[in-house]
mmCIF file of C-alpha atoms and ligand atoms in Angstrom:
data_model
loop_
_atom_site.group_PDB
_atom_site.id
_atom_site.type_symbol
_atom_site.label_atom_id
_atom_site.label_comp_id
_atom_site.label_asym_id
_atom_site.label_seq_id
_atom_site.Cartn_x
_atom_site.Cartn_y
_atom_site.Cartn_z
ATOM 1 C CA UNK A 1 0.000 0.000 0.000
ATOM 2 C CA UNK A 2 0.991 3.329 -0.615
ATOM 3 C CA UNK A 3 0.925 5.024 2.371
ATOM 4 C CA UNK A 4 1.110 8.804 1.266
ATOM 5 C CA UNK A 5 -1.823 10.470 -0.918
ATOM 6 C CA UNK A 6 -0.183 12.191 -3.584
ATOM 7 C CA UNK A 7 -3.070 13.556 -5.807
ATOM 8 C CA UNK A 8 -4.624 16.572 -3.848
ATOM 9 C CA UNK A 9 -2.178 16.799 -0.812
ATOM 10 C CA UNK A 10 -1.884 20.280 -2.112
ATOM 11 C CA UNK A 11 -4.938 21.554 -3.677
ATOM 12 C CA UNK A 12 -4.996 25.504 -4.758
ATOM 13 C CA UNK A 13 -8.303 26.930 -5.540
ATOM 14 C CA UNK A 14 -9.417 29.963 -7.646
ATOM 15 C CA UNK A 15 -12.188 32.285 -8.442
ATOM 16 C CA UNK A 16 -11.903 32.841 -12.183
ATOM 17 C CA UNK A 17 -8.822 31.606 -13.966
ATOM 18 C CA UNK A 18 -8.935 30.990 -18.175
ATOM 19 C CA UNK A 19 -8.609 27.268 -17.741
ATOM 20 C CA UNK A 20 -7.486 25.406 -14.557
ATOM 21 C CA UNK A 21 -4.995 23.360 -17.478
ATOM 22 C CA UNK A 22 -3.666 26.560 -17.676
ATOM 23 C CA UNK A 23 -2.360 27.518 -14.231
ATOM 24 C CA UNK A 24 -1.219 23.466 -13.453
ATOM 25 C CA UNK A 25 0.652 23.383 -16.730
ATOM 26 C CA UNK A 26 2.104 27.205 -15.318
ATOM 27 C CA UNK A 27 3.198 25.408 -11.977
ATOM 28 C CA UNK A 28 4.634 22.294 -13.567
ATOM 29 C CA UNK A 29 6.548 25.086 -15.487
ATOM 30 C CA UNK A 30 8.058 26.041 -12.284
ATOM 31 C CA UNK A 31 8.594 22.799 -11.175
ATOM 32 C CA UNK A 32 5.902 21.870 -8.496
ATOM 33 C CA UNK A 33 5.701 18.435 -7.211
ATOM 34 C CA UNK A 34 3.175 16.043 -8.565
ATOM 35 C CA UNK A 35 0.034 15.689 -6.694
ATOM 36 C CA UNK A 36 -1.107 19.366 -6.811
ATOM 37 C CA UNK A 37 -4.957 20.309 -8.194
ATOM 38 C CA UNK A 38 -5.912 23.461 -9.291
ATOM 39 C CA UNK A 39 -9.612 24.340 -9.138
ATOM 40 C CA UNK A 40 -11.680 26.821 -9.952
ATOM 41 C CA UNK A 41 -15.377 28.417 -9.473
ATOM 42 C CA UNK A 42 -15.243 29.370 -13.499
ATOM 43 C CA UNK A 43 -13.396 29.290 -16.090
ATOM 44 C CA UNK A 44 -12.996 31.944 -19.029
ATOM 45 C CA UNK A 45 -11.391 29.115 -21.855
ATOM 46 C CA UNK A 46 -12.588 26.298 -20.384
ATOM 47 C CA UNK A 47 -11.692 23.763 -23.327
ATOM 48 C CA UNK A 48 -11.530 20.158 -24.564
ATOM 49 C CA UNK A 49 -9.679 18.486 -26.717
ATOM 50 C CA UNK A 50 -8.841 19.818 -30.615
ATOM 51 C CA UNK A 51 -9.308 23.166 -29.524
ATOM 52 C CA UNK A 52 -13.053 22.773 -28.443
ATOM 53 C CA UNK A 53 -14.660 24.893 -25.284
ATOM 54 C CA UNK A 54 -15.530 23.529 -22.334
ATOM 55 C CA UNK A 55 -18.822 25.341 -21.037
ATOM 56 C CA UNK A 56 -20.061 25.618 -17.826
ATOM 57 C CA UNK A 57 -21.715 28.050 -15.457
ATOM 58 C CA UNK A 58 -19.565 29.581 -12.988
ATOM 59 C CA UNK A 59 -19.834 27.904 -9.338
ATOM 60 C CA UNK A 60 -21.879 24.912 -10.221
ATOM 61 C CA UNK A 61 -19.161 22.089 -11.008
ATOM 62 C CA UNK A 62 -16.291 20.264 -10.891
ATOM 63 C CA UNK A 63 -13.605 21.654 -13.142
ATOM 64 C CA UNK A 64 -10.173 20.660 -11.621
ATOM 65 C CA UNK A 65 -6.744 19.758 -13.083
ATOM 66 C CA UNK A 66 -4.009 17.565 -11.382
ATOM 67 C CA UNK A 67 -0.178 17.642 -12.159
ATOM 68 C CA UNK A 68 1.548 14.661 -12.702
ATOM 69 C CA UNK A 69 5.073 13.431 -12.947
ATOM 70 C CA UNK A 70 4.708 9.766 -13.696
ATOM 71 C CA UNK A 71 7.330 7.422 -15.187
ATOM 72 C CA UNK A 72 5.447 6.360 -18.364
ATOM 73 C CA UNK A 73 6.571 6.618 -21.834
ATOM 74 C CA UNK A 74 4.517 8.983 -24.040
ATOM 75 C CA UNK A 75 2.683 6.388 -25.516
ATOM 76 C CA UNK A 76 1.266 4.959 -22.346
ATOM 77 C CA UNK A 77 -0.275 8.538 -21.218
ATOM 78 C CA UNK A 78 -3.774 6.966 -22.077
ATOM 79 C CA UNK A 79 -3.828 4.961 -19.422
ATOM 80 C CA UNK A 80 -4.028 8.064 -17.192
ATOM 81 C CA UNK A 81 -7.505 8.993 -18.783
ATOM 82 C CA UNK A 82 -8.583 5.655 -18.197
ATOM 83 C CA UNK A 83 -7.535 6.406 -14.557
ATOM 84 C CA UNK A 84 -9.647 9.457 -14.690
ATOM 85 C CA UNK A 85 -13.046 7.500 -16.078
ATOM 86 C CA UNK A 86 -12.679 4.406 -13.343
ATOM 87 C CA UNK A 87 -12.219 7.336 -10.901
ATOM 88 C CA UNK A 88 -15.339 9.222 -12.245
ATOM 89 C CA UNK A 89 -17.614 6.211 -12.733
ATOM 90 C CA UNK A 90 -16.473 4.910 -9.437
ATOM 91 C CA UNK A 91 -17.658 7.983 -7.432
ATOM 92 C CA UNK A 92 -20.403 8.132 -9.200
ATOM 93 C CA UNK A 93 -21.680 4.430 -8.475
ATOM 94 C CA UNK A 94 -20.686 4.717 -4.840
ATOM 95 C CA UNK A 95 -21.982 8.003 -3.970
ATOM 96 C CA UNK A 96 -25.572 8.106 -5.812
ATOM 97 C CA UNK A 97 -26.014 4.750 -7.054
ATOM 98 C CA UNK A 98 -25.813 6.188 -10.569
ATOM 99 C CA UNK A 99 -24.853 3.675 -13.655
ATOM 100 C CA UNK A 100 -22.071 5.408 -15.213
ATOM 101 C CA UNK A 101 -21.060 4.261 -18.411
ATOM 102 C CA UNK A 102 -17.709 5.078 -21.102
ATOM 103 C CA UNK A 103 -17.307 6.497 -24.513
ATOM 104 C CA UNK A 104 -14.696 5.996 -26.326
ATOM 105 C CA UNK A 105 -12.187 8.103 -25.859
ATOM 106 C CA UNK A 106 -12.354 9.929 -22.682
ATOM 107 C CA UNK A 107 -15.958 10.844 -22.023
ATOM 108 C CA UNK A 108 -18.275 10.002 -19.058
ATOM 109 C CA UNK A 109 -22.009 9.186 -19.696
ATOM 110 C CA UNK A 110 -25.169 9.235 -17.389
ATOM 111 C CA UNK A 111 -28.633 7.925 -19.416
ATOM 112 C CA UNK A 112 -26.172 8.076 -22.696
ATOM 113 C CA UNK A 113 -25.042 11.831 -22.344
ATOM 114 C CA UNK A 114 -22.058 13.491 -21.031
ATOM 115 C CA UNK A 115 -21.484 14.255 -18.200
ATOM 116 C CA UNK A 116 -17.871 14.611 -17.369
ATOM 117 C CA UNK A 117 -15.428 14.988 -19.994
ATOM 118 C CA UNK A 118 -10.976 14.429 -19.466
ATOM 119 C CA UNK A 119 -8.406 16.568 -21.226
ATOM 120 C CA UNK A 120 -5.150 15.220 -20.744
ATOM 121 C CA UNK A 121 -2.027 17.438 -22.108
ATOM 122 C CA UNK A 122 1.893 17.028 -21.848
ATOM 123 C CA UNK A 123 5.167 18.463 -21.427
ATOM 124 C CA UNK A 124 7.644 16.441 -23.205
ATOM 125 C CA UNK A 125 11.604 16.943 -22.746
ATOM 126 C CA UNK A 126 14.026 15.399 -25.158
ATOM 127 C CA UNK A 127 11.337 12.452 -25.760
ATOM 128 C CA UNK A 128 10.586 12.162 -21.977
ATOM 129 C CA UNK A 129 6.982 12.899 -20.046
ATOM 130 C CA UNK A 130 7.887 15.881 -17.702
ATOM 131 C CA UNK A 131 4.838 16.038 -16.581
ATOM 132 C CA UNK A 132 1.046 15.507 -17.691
ATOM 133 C CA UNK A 133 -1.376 17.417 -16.575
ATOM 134 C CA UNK A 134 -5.177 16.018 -16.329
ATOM 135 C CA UNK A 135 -7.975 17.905 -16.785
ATOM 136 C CA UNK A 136 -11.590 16.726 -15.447
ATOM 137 C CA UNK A 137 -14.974 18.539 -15.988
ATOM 138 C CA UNK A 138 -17.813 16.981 -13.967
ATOM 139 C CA UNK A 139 -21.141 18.790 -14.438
ATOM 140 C CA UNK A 140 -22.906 19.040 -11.303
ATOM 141 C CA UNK A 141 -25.755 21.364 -9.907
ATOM 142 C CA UNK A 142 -27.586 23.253 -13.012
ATOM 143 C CA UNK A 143 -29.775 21.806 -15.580
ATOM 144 C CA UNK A 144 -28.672 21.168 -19.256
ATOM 145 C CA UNK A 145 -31.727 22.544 -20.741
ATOM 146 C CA UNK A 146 -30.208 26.188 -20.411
ATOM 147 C CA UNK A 147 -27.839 25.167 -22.708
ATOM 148 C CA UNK A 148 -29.797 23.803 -26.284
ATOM 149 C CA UNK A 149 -27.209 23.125 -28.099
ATOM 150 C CA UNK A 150 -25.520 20.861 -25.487
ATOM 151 C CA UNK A 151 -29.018 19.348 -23.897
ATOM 152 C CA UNK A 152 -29.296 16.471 -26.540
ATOM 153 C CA UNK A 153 -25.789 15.001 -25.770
ATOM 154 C CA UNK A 154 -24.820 16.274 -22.789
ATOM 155 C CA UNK A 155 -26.151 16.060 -19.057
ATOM 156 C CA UNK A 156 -25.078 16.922 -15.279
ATOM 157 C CA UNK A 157 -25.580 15.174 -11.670
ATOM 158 C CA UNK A 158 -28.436 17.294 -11.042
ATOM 159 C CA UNK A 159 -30.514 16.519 -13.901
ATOM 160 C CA UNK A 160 -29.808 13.092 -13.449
ATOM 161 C CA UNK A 161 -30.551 12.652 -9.927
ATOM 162 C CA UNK A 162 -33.274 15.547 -9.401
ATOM 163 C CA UNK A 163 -31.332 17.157 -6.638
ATOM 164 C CA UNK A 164 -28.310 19.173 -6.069
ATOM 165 C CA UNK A 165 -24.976 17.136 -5.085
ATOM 166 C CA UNK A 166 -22.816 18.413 -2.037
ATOM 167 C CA UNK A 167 -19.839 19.604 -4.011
ATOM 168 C CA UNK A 168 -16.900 19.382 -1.765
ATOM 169 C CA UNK A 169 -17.945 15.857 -1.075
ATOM 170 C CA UNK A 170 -17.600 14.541 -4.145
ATOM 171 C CA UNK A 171 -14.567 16.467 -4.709
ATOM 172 C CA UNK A 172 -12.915 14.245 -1.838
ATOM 173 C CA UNK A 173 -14.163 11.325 -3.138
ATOM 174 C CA UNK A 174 -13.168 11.662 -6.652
ATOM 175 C CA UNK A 175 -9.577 12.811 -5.455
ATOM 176 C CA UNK A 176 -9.477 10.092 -3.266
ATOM 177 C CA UNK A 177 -10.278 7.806 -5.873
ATOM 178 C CA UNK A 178 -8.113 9.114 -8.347
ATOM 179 C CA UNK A 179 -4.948 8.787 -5.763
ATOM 180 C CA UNK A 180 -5.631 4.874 -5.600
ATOM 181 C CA UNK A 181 -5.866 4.088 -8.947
ATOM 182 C CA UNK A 182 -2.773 6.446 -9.775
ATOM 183 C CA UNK A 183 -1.276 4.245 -6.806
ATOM 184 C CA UNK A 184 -2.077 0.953 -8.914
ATOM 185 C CA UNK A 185 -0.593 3.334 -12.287
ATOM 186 C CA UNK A 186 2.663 3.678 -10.451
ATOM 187 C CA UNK A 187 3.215 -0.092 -9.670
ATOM 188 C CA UNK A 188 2.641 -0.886 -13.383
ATOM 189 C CA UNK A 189 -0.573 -2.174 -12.677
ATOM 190 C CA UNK A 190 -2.768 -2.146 -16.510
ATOM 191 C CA UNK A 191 -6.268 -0.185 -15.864
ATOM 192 C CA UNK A 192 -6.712 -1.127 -19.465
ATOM 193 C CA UNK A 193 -9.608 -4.503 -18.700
ATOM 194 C CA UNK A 194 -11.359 -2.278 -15.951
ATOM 195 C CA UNK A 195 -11.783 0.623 -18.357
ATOM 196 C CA UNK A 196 -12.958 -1.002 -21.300
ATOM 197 C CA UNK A 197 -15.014 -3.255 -18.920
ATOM 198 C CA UNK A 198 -16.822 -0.018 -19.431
ATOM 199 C CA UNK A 199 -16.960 0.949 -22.662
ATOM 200 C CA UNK A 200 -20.243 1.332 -23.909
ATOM 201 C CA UNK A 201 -19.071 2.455 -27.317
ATOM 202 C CA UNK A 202 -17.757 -1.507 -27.977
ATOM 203 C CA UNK A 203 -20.397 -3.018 -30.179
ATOM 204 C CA UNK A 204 -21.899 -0.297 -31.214
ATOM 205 C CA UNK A 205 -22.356 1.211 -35.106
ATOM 206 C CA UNK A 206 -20.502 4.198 -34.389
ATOM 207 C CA UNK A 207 -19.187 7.039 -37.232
ATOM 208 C CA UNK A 208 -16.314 9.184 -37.168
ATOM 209 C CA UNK A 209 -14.814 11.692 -38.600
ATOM 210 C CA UNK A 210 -11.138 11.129 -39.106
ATOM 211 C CA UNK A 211 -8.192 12.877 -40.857
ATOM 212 C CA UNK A 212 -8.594 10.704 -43.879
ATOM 213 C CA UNK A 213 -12.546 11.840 -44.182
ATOM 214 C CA UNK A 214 -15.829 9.806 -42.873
ATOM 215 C CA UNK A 215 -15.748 6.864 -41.565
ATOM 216 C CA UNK A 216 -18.477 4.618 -39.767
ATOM 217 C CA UNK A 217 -18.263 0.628 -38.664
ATOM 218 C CA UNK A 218 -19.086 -1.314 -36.098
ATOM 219 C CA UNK A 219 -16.646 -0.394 -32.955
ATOM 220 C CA UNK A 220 -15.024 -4.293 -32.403
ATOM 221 C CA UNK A 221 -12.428 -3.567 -30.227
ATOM 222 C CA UNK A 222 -9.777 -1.158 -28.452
ATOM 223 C CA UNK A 223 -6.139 -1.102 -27.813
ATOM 224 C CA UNK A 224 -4.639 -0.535 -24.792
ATOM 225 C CA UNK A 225 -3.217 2.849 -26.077
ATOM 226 C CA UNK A 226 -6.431 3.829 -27.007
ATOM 227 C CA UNK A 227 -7.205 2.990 -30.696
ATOM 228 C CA UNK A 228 -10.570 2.035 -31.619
ATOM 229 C CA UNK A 229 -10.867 -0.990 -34.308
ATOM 230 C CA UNK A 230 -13.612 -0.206 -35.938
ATOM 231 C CA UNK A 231 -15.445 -2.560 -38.633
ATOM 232 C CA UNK A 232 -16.894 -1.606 -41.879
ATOM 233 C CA UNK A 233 -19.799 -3.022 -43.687
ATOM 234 C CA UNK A 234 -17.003 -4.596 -46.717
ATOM 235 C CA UNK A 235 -15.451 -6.046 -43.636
ATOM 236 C CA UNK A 236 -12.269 -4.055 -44.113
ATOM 237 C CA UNK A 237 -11.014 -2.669 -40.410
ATOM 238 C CA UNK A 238 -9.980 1.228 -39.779
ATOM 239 C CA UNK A 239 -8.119 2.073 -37.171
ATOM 240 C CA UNK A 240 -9.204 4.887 -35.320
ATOM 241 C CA UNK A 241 -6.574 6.545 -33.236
ATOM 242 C CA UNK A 242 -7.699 9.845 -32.256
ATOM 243 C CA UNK A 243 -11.261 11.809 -32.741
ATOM 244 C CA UNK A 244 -14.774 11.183 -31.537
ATOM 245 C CA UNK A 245 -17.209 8.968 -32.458
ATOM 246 C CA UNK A 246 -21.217 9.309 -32.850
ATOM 247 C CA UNK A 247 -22.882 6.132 -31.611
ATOM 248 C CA UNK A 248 -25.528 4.981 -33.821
ATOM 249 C CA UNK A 249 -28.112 2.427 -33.806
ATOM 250 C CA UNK A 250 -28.366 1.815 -37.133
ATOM 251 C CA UNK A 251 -25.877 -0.236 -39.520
HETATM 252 C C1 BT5 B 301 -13.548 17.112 -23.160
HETATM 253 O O1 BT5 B 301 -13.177 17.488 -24.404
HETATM 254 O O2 BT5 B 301 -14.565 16.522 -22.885
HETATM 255 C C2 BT5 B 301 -12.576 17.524 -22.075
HETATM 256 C C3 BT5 B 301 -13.173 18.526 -21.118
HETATM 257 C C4 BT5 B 301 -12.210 18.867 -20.009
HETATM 258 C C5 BT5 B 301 -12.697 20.001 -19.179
HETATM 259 C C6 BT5 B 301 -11.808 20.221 -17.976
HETATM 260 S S1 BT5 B 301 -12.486 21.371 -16.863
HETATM 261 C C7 BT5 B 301 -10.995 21.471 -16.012
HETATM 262 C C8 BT5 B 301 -9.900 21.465 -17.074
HETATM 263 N N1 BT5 B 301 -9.644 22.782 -17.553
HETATM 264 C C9 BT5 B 301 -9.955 22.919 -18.858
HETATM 265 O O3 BT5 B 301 -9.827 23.969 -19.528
HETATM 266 N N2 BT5 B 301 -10.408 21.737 -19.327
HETATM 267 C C10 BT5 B 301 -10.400 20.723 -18.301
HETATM 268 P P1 BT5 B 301 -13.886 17.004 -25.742
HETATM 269 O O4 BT5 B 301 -13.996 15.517 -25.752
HETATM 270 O O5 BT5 B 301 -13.138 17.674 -26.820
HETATM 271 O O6 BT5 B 301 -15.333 17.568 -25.621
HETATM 272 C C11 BT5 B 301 -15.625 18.917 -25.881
HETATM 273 C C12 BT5 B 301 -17.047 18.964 -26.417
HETATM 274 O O7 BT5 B 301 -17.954 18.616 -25.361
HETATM 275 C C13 BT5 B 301 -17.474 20.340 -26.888
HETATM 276 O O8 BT5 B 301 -17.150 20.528 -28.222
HETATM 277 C C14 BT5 B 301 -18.986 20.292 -26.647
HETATM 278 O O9 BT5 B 301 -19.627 19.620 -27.712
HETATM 279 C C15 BT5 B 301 -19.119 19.395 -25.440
HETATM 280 N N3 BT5 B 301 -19.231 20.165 -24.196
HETATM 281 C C16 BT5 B 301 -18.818 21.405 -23.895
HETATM 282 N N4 BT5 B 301 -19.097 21.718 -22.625
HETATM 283 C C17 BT5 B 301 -19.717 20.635 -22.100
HETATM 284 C C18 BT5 B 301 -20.249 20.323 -20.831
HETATM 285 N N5 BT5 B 301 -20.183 21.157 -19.793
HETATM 286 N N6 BT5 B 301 -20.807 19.100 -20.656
HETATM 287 C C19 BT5 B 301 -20.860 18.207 -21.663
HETATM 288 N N7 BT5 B 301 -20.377 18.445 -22.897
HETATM 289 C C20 BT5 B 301 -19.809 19.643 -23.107
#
């Protein structure tokens, strides 16, 4: 057992800040230890991956970012996301009783919408991980519906649940969470089985839009590193490395 809690033994929190990515990647910059979480009530450029925004009221969620010095090879940083959805599903399971499920590649869904989304970014020295800082958005205590273009993919706690979560609760749980199974990353231990335990996207008809142009198959299987196999009609495969998916029902 690891005796010491690393993530959050230092947590710094702020009013406004652009994006809480911002300010850990800043600190890592200066050479903080891992462990540290920035927070924030709102964020100005809250954003995503691929240069999308991340939009959420100010004071109503969990939008947090954790610094991280671990001894993986750049390739291997995925497993840190899937770290981040055990974490999130875990919480959510044991807290509310909620039935969290994946999408491939880093999102967290309640009733089939998002709910919590991961944004993982790196500093790499002379082919080395410095650092890696993880980014997690967890909608909590406002209703989708103010937002119209979100509503039909994308959810929070409260909607799900019908009542308002106790924020700083589920704050310690999720950190707490996220400490153990970045305990089990740090042994070597493979999160890979639990995480795509999880997966709802496996199985499904999904399409994509990929560097090369549309794509769409049936999602067979994912690699460890994170590349989804999907399966065409022809029977062909296409490898799907990084991107989003839409699940469908049809094909
Ligand atoms: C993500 O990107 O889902 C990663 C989000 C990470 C946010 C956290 S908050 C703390 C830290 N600081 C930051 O600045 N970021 C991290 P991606 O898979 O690219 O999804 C982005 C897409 O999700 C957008 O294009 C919207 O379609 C949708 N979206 C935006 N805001 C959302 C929200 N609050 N809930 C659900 N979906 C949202």
């Amino acid at each position: 057992m690891d005796a010491t809690p690393i993530i959050g033994r230092q947590i710094m929190r702020y009013e406004t800040v652009t994006s809480t990515n911002d300010l850990a990647n800043r600190y890592a910059r200066l050479g903080e230890p891992e462990g540290l979480v920035v927070t924030a009530e709102e964020q100005t450029e809250g954003r995503g991956r691929l240069g999308r925004a991340w939009i959420v009221p100010a004071g109503t969620s969990l939008q947090l970012s954790v610094l991280l010095r671990p001894a993986l090879n750049p390739k291997q940083i995925q497993v840190l996301a899937q770290m981040a959805g055990l974490a999130i599903t875990a919480a959510l399971r044991e807290a509310y009783g909620l039935a969290p499920a994946l999408k491939w590649p880093n999102d967290v869904l309640l009733n089939g919408k998002k709910c919590a989304g991961i944004l993982i970014e790196t500093g790499i020295e002379a082919d080395q991980l410095a650092f890696a800082v993880l980014g997690i958005g967890l909608n909590l205590n406002y209703a989708m519906q103010a937002y119209p273009d979100l509503a039909p993919v994308a959810t929070t706690l409260a909607d799900a649940l019908g009542h308002p979560v106790d924020r700083a609760e589920l704050e310690h749980r999720l950190l707490t969470g996220l400490d153990a199974h970045y305990a089990r990353v740090r042994r070597g231990e493979a999160l890979f089985g639990e995480w795509r335990a999880q997966l709802e996207t496996l199985g499904r008809w999904v399409h994509a839009v990929t560097p090369e142009g549309p794509e769409e198959g049936r999602a067979v299987d994912v690699l460890p590193e994170g590349t989804l196999i999907l399966e065409r009609k022809d029977g062909s495969t296409y490898k799907l490395v990084a991107g989003d998916v839409s699940l469908n029902p049809g094909g």
